[in-house]
Short mmCIF file of C-alpha atoms in Angstrom, two decimals:
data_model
loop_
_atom_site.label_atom_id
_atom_site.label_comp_id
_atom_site.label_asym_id
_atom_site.label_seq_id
_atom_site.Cartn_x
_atom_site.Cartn_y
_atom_site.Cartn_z
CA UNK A 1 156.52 -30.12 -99.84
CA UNK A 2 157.45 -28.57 -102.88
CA UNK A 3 155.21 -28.53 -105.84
CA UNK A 4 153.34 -30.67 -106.96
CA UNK A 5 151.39 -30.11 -103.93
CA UNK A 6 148.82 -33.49 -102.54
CA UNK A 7 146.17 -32.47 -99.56
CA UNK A 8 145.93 -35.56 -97.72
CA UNK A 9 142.60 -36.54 -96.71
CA UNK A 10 143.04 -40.64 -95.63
CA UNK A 11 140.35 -42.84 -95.85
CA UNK A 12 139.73 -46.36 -97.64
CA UNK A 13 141.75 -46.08 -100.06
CA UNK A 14 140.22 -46.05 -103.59
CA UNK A 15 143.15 -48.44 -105.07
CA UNK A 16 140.96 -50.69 -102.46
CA UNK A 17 142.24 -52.54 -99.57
CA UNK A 18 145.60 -53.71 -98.78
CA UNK A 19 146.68 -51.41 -102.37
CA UNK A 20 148.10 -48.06 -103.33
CA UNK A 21 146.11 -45.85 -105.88
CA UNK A 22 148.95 -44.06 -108.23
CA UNK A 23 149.11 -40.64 -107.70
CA UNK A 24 148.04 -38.82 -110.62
CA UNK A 25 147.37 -34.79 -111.93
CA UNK A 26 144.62 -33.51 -110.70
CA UNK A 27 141.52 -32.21 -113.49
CA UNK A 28 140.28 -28.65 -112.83
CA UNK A 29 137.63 -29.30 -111.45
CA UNK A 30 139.36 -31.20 -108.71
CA UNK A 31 142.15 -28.57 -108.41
CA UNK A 32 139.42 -26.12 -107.97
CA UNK A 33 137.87 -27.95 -105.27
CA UNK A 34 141.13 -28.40 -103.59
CA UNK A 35 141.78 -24.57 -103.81
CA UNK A 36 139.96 -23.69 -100.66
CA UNK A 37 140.83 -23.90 -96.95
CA UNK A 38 137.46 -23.95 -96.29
CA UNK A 39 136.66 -27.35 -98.15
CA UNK A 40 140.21 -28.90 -97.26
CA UNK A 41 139.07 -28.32 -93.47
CA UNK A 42 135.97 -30.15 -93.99
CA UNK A 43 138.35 -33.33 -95.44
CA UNK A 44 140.27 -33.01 -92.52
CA UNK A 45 137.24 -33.14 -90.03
CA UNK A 46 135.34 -35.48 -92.22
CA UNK A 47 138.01 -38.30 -92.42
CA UNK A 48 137.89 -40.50 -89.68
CA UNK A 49 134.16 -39.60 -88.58
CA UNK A 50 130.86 -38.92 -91.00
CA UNK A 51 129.40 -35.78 -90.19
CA UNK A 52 125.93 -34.05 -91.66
CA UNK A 53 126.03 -30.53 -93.03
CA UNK A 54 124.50 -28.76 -89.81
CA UNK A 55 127.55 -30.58 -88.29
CA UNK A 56 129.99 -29.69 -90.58
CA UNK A 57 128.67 -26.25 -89.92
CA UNK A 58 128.83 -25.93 -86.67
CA UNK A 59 132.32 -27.27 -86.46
CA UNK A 60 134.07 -24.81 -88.88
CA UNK A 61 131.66 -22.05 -87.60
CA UNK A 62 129.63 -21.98 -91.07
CA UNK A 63 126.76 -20.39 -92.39
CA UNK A 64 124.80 -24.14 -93.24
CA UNK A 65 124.24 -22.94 -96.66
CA UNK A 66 127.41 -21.89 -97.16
CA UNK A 67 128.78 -25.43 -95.84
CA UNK A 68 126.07 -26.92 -98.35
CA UNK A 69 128.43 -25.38 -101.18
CA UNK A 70 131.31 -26.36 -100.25
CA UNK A 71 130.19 -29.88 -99.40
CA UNK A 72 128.49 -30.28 -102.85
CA UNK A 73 131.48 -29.31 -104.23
CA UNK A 74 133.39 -31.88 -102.93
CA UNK A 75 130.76 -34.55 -103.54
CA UNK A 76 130.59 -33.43 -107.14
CA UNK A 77 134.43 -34.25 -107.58
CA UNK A 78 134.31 -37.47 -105.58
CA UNK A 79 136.75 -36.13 -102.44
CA UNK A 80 133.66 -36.75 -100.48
CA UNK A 81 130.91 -39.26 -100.32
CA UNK A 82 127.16 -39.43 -99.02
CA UNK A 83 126.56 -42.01 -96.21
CA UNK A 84 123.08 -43.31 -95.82
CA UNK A 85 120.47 -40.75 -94.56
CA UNK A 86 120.37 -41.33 -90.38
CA UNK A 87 118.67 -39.93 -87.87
CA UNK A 88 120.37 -36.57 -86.42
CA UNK A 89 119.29 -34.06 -83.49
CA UNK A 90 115.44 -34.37 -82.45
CA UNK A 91 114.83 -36.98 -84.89
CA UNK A 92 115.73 -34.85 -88.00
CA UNK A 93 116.73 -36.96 -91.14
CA UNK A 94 120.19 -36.23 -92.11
CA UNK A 95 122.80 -37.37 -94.77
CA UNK A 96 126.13 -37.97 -93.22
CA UNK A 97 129.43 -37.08 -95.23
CA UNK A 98 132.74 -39.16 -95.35
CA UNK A 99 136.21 -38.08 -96.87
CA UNK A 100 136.76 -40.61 -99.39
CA UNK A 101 140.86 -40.12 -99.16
CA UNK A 102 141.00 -39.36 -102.87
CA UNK A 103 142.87 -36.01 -102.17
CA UNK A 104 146.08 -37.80 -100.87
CA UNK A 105 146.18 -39.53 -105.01
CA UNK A 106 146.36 -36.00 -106.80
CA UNK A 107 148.94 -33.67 -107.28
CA UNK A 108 147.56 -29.87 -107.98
CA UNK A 109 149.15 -27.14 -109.79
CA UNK A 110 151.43 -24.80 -108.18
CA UNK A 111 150.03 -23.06 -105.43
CA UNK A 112 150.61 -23.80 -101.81
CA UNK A 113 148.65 -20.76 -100.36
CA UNK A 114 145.29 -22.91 -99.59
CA UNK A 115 147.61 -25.63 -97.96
CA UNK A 116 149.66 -23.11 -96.02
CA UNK A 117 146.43 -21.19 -94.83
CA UNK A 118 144.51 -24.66 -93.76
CA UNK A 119 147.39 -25.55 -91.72
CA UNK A 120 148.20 -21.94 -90.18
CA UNK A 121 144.45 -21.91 -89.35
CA UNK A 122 144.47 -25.19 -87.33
CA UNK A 123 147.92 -25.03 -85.55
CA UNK A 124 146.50 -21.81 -84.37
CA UNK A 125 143.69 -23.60 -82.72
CA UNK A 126 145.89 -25.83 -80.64
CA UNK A 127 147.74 -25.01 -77.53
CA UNK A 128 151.61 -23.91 -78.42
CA UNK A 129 152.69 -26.51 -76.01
CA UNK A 130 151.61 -29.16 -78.54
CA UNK A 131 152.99 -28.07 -81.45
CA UNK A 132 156.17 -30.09 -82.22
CA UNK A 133 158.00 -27.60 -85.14
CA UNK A 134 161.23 -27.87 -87.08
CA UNK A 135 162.92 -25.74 -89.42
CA UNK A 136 166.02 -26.87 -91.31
CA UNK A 137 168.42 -25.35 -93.57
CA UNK A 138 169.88 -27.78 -96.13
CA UNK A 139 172.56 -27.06 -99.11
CA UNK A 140 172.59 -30.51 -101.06
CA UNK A 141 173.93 -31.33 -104.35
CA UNK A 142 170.63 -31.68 -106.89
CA UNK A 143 171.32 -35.82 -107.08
CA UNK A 144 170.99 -35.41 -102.97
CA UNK A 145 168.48 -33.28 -102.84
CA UNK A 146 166.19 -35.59 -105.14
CA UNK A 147 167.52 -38.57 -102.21
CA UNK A 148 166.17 -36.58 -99.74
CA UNK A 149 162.78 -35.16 -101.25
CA UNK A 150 162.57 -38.93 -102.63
CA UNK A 151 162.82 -40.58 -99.16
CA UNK A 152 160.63 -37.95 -97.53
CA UNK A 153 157.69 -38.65 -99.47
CA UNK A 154 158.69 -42.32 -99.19
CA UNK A 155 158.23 -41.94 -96.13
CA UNK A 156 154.69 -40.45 -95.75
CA UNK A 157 153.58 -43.15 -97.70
CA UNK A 158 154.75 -45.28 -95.88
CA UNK A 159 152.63 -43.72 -92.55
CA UNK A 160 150.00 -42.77 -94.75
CA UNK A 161 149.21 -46.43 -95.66
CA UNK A 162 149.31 -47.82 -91.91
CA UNK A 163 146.05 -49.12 -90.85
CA UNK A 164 144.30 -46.01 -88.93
CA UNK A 165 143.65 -46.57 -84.83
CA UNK A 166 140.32 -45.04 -84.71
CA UNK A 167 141.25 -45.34 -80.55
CA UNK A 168 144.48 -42.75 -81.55
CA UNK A 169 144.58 -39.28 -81.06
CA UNK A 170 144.52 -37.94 -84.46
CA UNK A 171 147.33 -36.04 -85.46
CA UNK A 172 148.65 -33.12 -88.44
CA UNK A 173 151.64 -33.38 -89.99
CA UNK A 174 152.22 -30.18 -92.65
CA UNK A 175 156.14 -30.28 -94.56
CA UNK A 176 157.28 -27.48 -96.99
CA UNK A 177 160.20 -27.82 -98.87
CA UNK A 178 161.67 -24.88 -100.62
CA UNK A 179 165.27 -23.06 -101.70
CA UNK A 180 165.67 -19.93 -99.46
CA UNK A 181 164.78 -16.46 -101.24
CA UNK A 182 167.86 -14.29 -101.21
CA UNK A 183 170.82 -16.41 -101.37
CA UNK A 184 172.68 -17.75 -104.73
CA UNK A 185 173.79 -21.27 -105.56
CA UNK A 186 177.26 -22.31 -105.40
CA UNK A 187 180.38 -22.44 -102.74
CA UNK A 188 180.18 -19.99 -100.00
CA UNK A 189 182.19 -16.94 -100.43
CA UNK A 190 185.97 -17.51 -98.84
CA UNK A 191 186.58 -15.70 -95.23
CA UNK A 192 188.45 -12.30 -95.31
CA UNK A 193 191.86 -12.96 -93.50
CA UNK A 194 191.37 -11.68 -89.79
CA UNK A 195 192.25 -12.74 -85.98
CA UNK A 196 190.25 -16.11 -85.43
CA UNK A 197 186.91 -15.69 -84.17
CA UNK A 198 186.42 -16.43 -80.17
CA UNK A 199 183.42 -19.00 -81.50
CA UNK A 200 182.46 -20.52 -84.67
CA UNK A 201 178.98 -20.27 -85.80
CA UNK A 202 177.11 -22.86 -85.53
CA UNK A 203 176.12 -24.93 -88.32
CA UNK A 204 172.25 -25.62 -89.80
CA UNK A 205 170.55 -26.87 -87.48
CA UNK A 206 166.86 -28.25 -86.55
CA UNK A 207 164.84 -26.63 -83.37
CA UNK A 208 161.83 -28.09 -82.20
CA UNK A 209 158.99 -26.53 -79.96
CA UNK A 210 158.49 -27.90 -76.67
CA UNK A 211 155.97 -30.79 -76.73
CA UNK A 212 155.01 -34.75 -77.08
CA UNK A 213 156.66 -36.28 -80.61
CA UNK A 214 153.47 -36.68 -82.55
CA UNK A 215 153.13 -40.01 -84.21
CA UNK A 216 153.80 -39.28 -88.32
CA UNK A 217 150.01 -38.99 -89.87
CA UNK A 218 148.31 -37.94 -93.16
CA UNK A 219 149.31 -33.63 -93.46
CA UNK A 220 146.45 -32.12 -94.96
CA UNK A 221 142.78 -32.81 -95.77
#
């Protein structure tokens, strides 16, 4: 989306059940926490199932202390929580670690490049024949333009505040809105008079990659 940018980690809600939290600026210490692909992966992989730190590790192919950091971080700024200590591999007490969907209720400062990297890094993991992918190019009048970004969001909220089938296959949605670099406001230059073209070209259109139609879900955290 364009900026303000929200990471969207979903669990419980911290409005509480059945309620919204307002979305509000993040502080700096949370947009610094958020400014990491490292510790947005670990909200994505934390969110529907608590993991310890060794697993967290071995997941995102982590040094364990370097996982430690990042986790801590997050704790510290309340995008994760600590679970009660359990009982890991050979007995070993653990502490398991939750994404507390606080992440989807911010909105960070300008700068996508964490976001974009998370989401590069994990569509790259997945077969090409599951990735469902459309690109669009719009020209809208600014009063259309706010419809369209308006009923967009609306409508990740919407998704975003379904009740979660732990049975589903989890899914990633990632949208970017932005104006295209190179090319100037305003009414398209008039056509040079000439003979009539043997085809017109075609207008802006959407292409999708082959694959299943994933359900909507949460985009990033």
């Amino acid at each position: 989306m364009a900026s303000p940018s929200s990471s969207a980690d979903r669990a419980p809600d911290p409005a509480g059940p059945g309620r919204t939290a307002a979305r509000r600026d993040a502080t700096e210490a949370e947009a610094r926490a958020l400014a990491s692909t490292v510790r947005l992966r670990i909200l994505r992989i934390t969110l529907d199932e608590p993991l310890s730190n060794r697993e967290i590790a071995e997941a995102l192919d982590l040094n364990p202390a370097t996982a430690l950091h990042h986790v801590r971080t997050l704790v510290d700024t309340g995008f994760l929580e600590a679970l009660p200590v359990r009982r890991g591999r050979r007995g070993a007490r653990e502490i398991p670690y939750r994404a507390t969907g606080r992440s989807w209720h911010v909105r960070t400062p300008v700068g996508t490049s964490p976001l974009l990297e998370t989401f590069l890094a994990e569509v790259r993991a997945v077969p090409e024949d599951e990735h469902d992918l459309t690109r669009l190019g719009l020209r809208l009048p600014p009063e259309e333009l706010e419809e369209f970004r308006a009923r967009l969001h609306g409508l990740l909220q919407e998704f975003h505040d379904r009740p979660r089938d732990p049975a589903a296959r989890p899914w990633s949605l990632f949208v970017a809105l932005h104006p295209e670099p190179g090319r100037s406001g305003g009414p398209p230059a008039a056509a040079a008079p000439g003979p009539s073209p043997s085809a017109a070209p075609d207008p802006p259109s959407a292409a999708a990659a082959p694959g299943p139609s994933p359900a909507p879900s949460p985009g990033q955290g």
